[in-house]
Coordinates of C-alpha atoms in Angstrom, one line a residue:
R3 CA -6.6 -41.3 6.2
A4 CA -8.8 -39.9 3.4
W5 CA -8.1 -36.4 4.8
F6 CA -4.4 -36.9 4.5
S7 CA -4.7 -38.5 1.1
L8 CA -6.3 -35.3 -0.1
G9 CA -3.2 -33.5 1.1
V10 CA -1.0 -35.8 -1.0
Y11 CA -3.0 -35.0 -4.2
F12 CA -3.0 -31.3 -3.5
S13 CA 0.8 -31.3 -2.8
L14 CA 1.5 -33.1 -6.1
V15 CA -0.7 -30.7 -8.1
A16 CA 0.8 -27.7 -6.3
L17 CA 4.4 -29.0 -6.9
V18 CA 3.8 -29.3 -10.6
G19 CA 2.0 -25.9 -10.9
I20 CA 4.7 -24.0 -8.9
S21 CA 7.5 -25.7 -10.9
L22 CA 5.9 -24.6 -14.2
L23 CA 5.3 -21.1 -12.9
L24 CA 8.9 -20.7 -11.8
L25 CA 10.1 -22.2 -15.1
W26 CA 8.0 -19.7 -17.1
D27 CA 9.1 -16.7 -15.1
S28 CA 12.8 -17.8 -15.5
I29 CA 12.4 -18.2 -19.3
G30 CA 10.7 -14.8 -19.5
A31 CA 13.3 -13.1 -17.4
L32 CA 16.2 -14.5 -19.5
Y33 CA 14.8 -14.3 -23.0
F34 CA 11.9 -11.9 -23.1
R35 CA 12.8 -9.3 -20.5
R36 CA 16.5 -9.0 -20.6
G37 CA 18.0 -7.2 -17.6
S38 CA 14.9 -7.7 -15.4
I39 CA 16.8 -10.0 -13.1
S40 CA 19.4 -7.4 -12.3
A41 CA 16.5 -4.9 -11.6
W42 CA 14.6 -6.9 -9.0
L43 CA 17.4 -9.0 -7.5
P44 CA 18.9 -6.0 -5.4
N45 CA 15.4 -5.3 -4.1
I46 CA 15.1 -8.9 -2.8
L47 CA 18.6 -8.9 -1.3
A48 CA 18.4 -5.4 0.2
P49 CA 17.2 -5.5 3.9
S50 CA 14.2 -3.5 4.9
F51 CA 13.6 -2.3 8.5
S52 CA 10.6 -0.1 7.7
G53 CA 8.1 -2.3 9.6
S54 CA 6.6 -1.1 12.9
I55 CA 6.6 -2.9 16.1
M56 CA 3.0 -3.9 15.5
D57 CA 3.9 -5.3 12.0
T58 CA 6.8 -7.3 13.5
S59 CA 4.5 -8.7 16.3
I60 CA 1.9 -9.8 13.7
I61 CA 4.6 -11.5 11.5
I62 CA 6.0 -13.4 14.5
A63 CA 2.6 -14.4 15.7
S64 CA 1.5 -15.6 12.2
T65 CA 4.8 -17.5 11.9
I66 CA 4.3 -19.3 15.2
L67 CA 0.7 -20.3 14.2
S68 CA 1.8 -21.5 10.8
I69 CA 4.6 -23.6 12.3
A70 CA 2.3 -25.0 14.9
F71 CA -0.3 -26.1 12.3
H72 CA 2.4 -27.5 10.1
E73 CA 4.0 -29.7 12.7
F74 CA 0.6 -30.6 14.1
G75 CA -0.3 -32.0 10.7
H76 CA 2.8 -34.2 10.6
A77 CA 2.2 -35.5 14.1
I78 CA -1.5 -36.4 13.5
A79 CA -0.7 -38.0 10.1
A80 CA 2.1 -40.1 11.8
A81 CA -0.2 -41.2 14.6
S82 CA -2.8 -42.3 12.0
E83 CA -0.2 -44.5 10.4
G84 CA 1.0 -45.9 13.7
V85 CA 4.4 -44.2 13.7
Q86 CA 5.6 -43.2 17.1
M87 CA 6.6 -39.6 17.8
E88 CA 9.8 -39.4 19.7
Y89 CA 10.0 -35.7 20.7
V90 CA 9.1 -32.1 19.7
A91 CA 11.8 -29.5 19.3
I92 CA 11.4 -25.7 19.3
F93 CA 14.2 -23.4 18.2
M94 CA 15.1 -20.0 16.9
A95 CA 16.6 -19.5 13.5
V96 CA 18.2 -16.0 13.8
L97 CA 15.1 -14.0 14.6
F98 CA 12.5 -16.5 13.4
P99 CA 10.9 -19.2 15.5
G100 CA 10.9 -22.8 14.3
A101 CA 9.8 -26.3 15.4
L102 CA 10.0 -29.9 14.3
V103 CA 8.4 -33.2 15.2
A104 CA 10.9 -36.1 15.4
L105 CA 9.4 -39.5 14.3
N106 CA 10.7 -43.0 14.6
Y107 CA 12.8 -43.3 11.5
D108 CA 12.8 -47.1 11.4
L109 CA 9.0 -47.3 11.5
L110 CA 8.7 -44.5 8.9
E111 CA 11.0 -46.3 6.4
N112 CA 9.0 -49.5 6.7
L113 CA 5.7 -47.8 5.6
P114 CA 4.4 -48.0 2.1
L115 CA 5.3 -45.1 -0.2
F116 CA 1.8 -43.5 -0.2
S117 CA 1.6 -43.7 3.6
M118 CA 5.0 -41.9 3.8
L119 CA 3.6 -39.3 1.5
R120 CA 0.6 -38.8 3.8
I121 CA 2.9 -37.9 6.6
Y122 CA 5.3 -35.8 4.6
C123 CA 2.5 -33.8 2.9
A124 CA 0.4 -33.3 6.0
G125 CA 2.3 -30.2 7.1
I126 CA 1.8 -28.2 3.9
W127 CA -1.8 -29.5 3.7
H128 CA -2.7 -28.1 7.1
N129 CA -1.0 -24.8 6.3
V130 CA -3.2 -24.5 3.2
I131 CA -6.3 -25.3 5.2
F132 CA -5.2 -22.7 7.9
C133 CA -4.7 -20.1 5.2
A134 CA -8.1 -20.8 3.7
A135 CA -9.7 -20.5 7.1
C136 CA -8.0 -17.1 7.6
V137 CA -9.3 -15.9 4.3
L138 CA -12.8 -17.0 5.0
M139 CA -12.7 -15.3 8.4
A140 CA -11.5 -12.1 6.8
L141 CA -14.3 -12.2 4.3
L142 CA -16.9 -12.8 7.0
L143 CA -15.7 -10.0 9.3
P144 CA -18.3 -7.5 8.1
L145 CA -21.0 -10.0 8.9
V146 CA -19.6 -11.2 12.2
L147 CA -18.8 -7.7 13.6
C148 CA -22.0 -6.1 12.3
P149 CA -23.0 -3.4 13.3
L150 CA -19.6 -2.5 14.7
Y151 CA -17.8 -3.1 11.4
V152 CA -18.6 -0.6 8.7
S153 CA -17.5 -0.9 5.1
G154 CA -18.1 1.0 1.9
D155 CA -18.5 4.4 3.6
G156 CA -15.0 5.8 3.0
L157 CA -11.4 5.1 3.6
I158 CA -9.9 5.3 7.1
V159 CA -6.6 7.1 7.6
M160 CA -4.3 4.6 9.3
G161 CA -1.3 6.9 9.6
V162 CA 0.1 10.3 8.6
S163 CA 3.8 11.0 8.3
Q164 CA 5.0 13.9 10.4
S165 CA 6.9 15.2 7.4
S166 CA 3.8 15.3 5.2
S167 CA 2.1 18.5 4.5
L168 CA -1.2 16.8 5.4
S169 CA -0.1 16.1 9.0
R170 CA -1.9 19.2 10.2
S171 CA -5.1 18.5 8.3
L172 CA -5.4 14.7 8.6
S173 CA -5.4 12.6 11.7
V174 CA -5.4 8.9 12.4
H175 CA -8.8 7.3 12.0
D176 CA -10.1 10.2 9.9
V177 CA -12.5 9.0 7.1
I178 CA -11.9 10.2 3.5
L179 CA -15.2 10.6 1.7
S180 CA -14.2 12.3 -1.5
V181 CA -11.2 13.8 -3.3
D182 CA -11.6 16.5 -5.9
G183 CA -15.3 15.8 -6.2
L184 CA -14.8 12.1 -6.7
N185 CA -16.6 10.0 -4.1
I186 CA -14.2 7.6 -2.3
R187 CA -16.1 4.6 -0.9
R188 CA -13.7 1.7 -1.3
T189 CA -10.1 1.0 -2.1
D190 CA -10.9 0.6 -5.8
D191 CA -12.2 4.1 -5.9
W192 CA -9.0 5.4 -4.4
M193 CA -6.9 3.5 -6.9
K194 CA -9.1 4.8 -9.7
M195 CA -8.5 8.3 -8.5
L196 CA -4.8 7.8 -8.4
A197 CA -4.8 6.2 -11.9
Q198 CA -6.4 9.2 -13.4
G199 CA -3.0 11.0 -13.5
T200 CA -4.5 14.5 -13.2
V201 CA -2.2 15.5 -10.4
E202 CA 1.4 16.2 -11.3
K203 CA 4.1 16.2 -8.6
T204 CA 6.9 18.7 -9.0
S205 CA 10.0 19.3 -7.0
S206 CA 11.5 22.6 -6.2
H207 CA 14.7 22.8 -4.3
E208 CA 15.1 26.5 -5.0
F209 CA 11.7 27.7 -3.9
L210 CA 10.6 25.0 -1.4
G211 CA 13.8 24.0 0.2
G212 CA 13.7 20.5 -1.1
S213 CA 10.1 19.8 -0.3
Q214 CA 7.4 18.8 -2.9
S215 CA 4.4 20.7 -4.2
Y216 CA 1.4 19.3 -5.9
G217 CA -0.7 21.0 -8.5
A218 CA -3.3 20.0 -11.1
T219 CA -1.3 21.4 -13.9
N220 CA -3.2 19.7 -16.7
S221 CA -6.6 19.0 -15.2
G222 CA -8.0 22.5 -15.0
K223 CA -9.0 22.2 -11.4
G224 CA -8.9 25.3 -9.3
Y225 CA -10.4 27.2 -6.4
C226 CA -11.8 30.8 -6.3
V227 CA -9.6 32.4 -3.7
P228 CA -10.7 35.9 -2.4
N229 CA -8.4 38.8 -3.2
S230 CA -8.2 39.6 0.4
W231 CA -6.6 36.2 1.1
M232 CA -4.1 36.7 -1.7
D233 CA -3.2 40.2 -0.5
A234 CA -2.8 39.0 3.1
S235 CA -0.7 36.0 2.3
K236 CA 3.0 36.2 2.3
N237 CA 3.9 34.9 -1.2
L238 CA 7.0 33.0 -0.1
W239 CA 9.3 33.5 2.8
Q240 CA 12.9 34.1 1.9
I241 CA 15.2 32.4 4.3
N242 CA 18.9 32.1 3.5
D243 CA 18.2 32.9 -0.2
K244 CA 15.6 30.1 -0.4
L245 CA 11.9 30.6 -0.6
S246 CA 9.5 28.5 1.4
C247 CA 6.1 28.5 3.1
P248 CA 5.7 28.3 6.9
D249 CA 4.9 24.8 8.2
E250 CA 1.2 25.4 8.5
L251 CA 0.8 26.8 4.9
I252 CA 1.0 25.2 1.5
V253 CA 2.2 26.8 -1.7
F254 CA -0.6 27.5 -4.3
G255 CA -0.2 28.6 -7.9
K256 CA -2.4 31.2 -9.6
F257 CA -4.4 30.1 -12.6
S258 CA -4.9 32.3 -15.6
C259 CA -8.1 32.3 -17.6
N260 CA -6.7 30.0 -20.3
G261 CA -6.5 27.2 -17.7
S262 CA -2.8 27.1 -17.4
A263 CA -1.1 27.0 -14.0
Y264 CA 2.2 28.3 -12.6
F265 CA 4.3 26.3 -10.2
P266 CA 7.8 26.8 -9.0
G267 CA 10.5 25.4 -11.3
T268 CA 13.9 24.0 -10.5
D269 CA 15.9 26.6 -12.3
K270 CA 17.5 29.2 -10.1
V271 CA 16.3 32.8 -10.6
S272 CA 17.9 36.1 -9.4
D273 CA 14.6 37.9 -8.6
K274 CA 11.1 37.2 -7.4
K275 CA 9.3 37.7 -10.7
Q276 CA 8.9 34.0 -11.1
T277 CA 7.1 33.8 -7.7
E278 CA 4.5 36.5 -8.3
D279 CA 1.8 34.0 -8.9
L280 CA 2.6 31.8 -5.9
Y281 CA 0.9 32.1 -2.5
C282 CA 1.1 30.5 0.9
L283 CA -2.4 29.5 2.0
I284 CA -4.0 27.1 4.4
A285 CA -5.0 24.1 2.3
K286 CA -7.9 23.0 4.5
D287 CA -9.5 26.4 4.1
V288 CA -8.9 26.7 0.4
V289 CA -10.6 23.4 -0.5
K290 CA -13.8 24.7 1.2
L291 CA -14.0 27.5 -1.4
K292 CA -16.0 27.5 -4.6
K293 CA -14.3 25.6 -7.5
C294 CA -13.4 26.8 -10.9
G295 CA -12.0 25.3 -14.0
N296 CA -13.2 22.6 -16.4
G297 CA -11.4 19.7 -14.8
W298 CA -14.0 19.0 -12.1
R299 CA -16.7 16.3 -12.5
G300 CA -19.6 17.6 -14.6
T301 CA -17.6 20.5 -16.1
E302 CA -15.4 18.6 -18.6
D303 CA -17.2 20.2 -21.5
D304 CA -17.6 23.7 -19.9
D305 CA -15.4 26.3 -21.6
S306 CA -16.1 28.9 -18.9
N307 CA -13.4 27.8 -16.7
C308 CA -13.0 31.2 -15.1
T309 CA -16.5 31.1 -13.6
C310 CA -16.7 30.3 -9.9
L311 CA -19.3 27.7 -9.2
E312 CA -20.0 24.8 -7.0
V313 CA -19.6 21.4 -8.7

């Protein structure tokens, strides 16, 4: 009974804490962040079907396990209090599975108040313990699966969209070790790289047929491309009055010596003058070339951004 008494105390503390948290968020949404409710409410109500079959299977399996532990807690607590269990029901609520444990209502009503709370709170108490056990198992995975489990040696590519320009360069289970000279070992390194804000995304419906191009417009990061590559490349293919690169090529902008870069804009032009400094190149070959510019690591204070060197 001491085990289930802990569940009662935890449930009461959690009830007070969650109530205060919801009250604080409601006050903040109404008085301090006006209009925020209308911003996030449609996102909550809007259905999302972007999950894969594997994600759906994991959600269903975790739901079944959570329900099983929840009802098991009620049943064990009732048995410890001498309350008879009449039956167990399993049902489906739309697409989600559910279950319940039916207890003898007369015996339950004759119990002391704290004994009733032990039974009522046993379900959520067992869910919390189950959740804590899952977190502990996840933290111990590197130790349990060693040496098969490797961490801190890069990020594994879990999936690449077919519409992505990286689909021909990256494959599932590839390991990302560095990006633009920044070593990527953990998720924190990846988030730090994204937070630097050195890469600006620009859209060009006129030049790229609605696709997106990426360029380090303010970072001073460039590559030393041989003139033979630039001469051999087809600047931009013109198809139906629109300019675009073939599927296996990526558009690159030519840097001038002052560190500025030229990328396709969204304004319509009548000639090809604006595309003179744009080239269709193979990205995985370009990134292997020598680097230039003062935006790379170790060259922030170097003014000779036209010098090709390895950094």
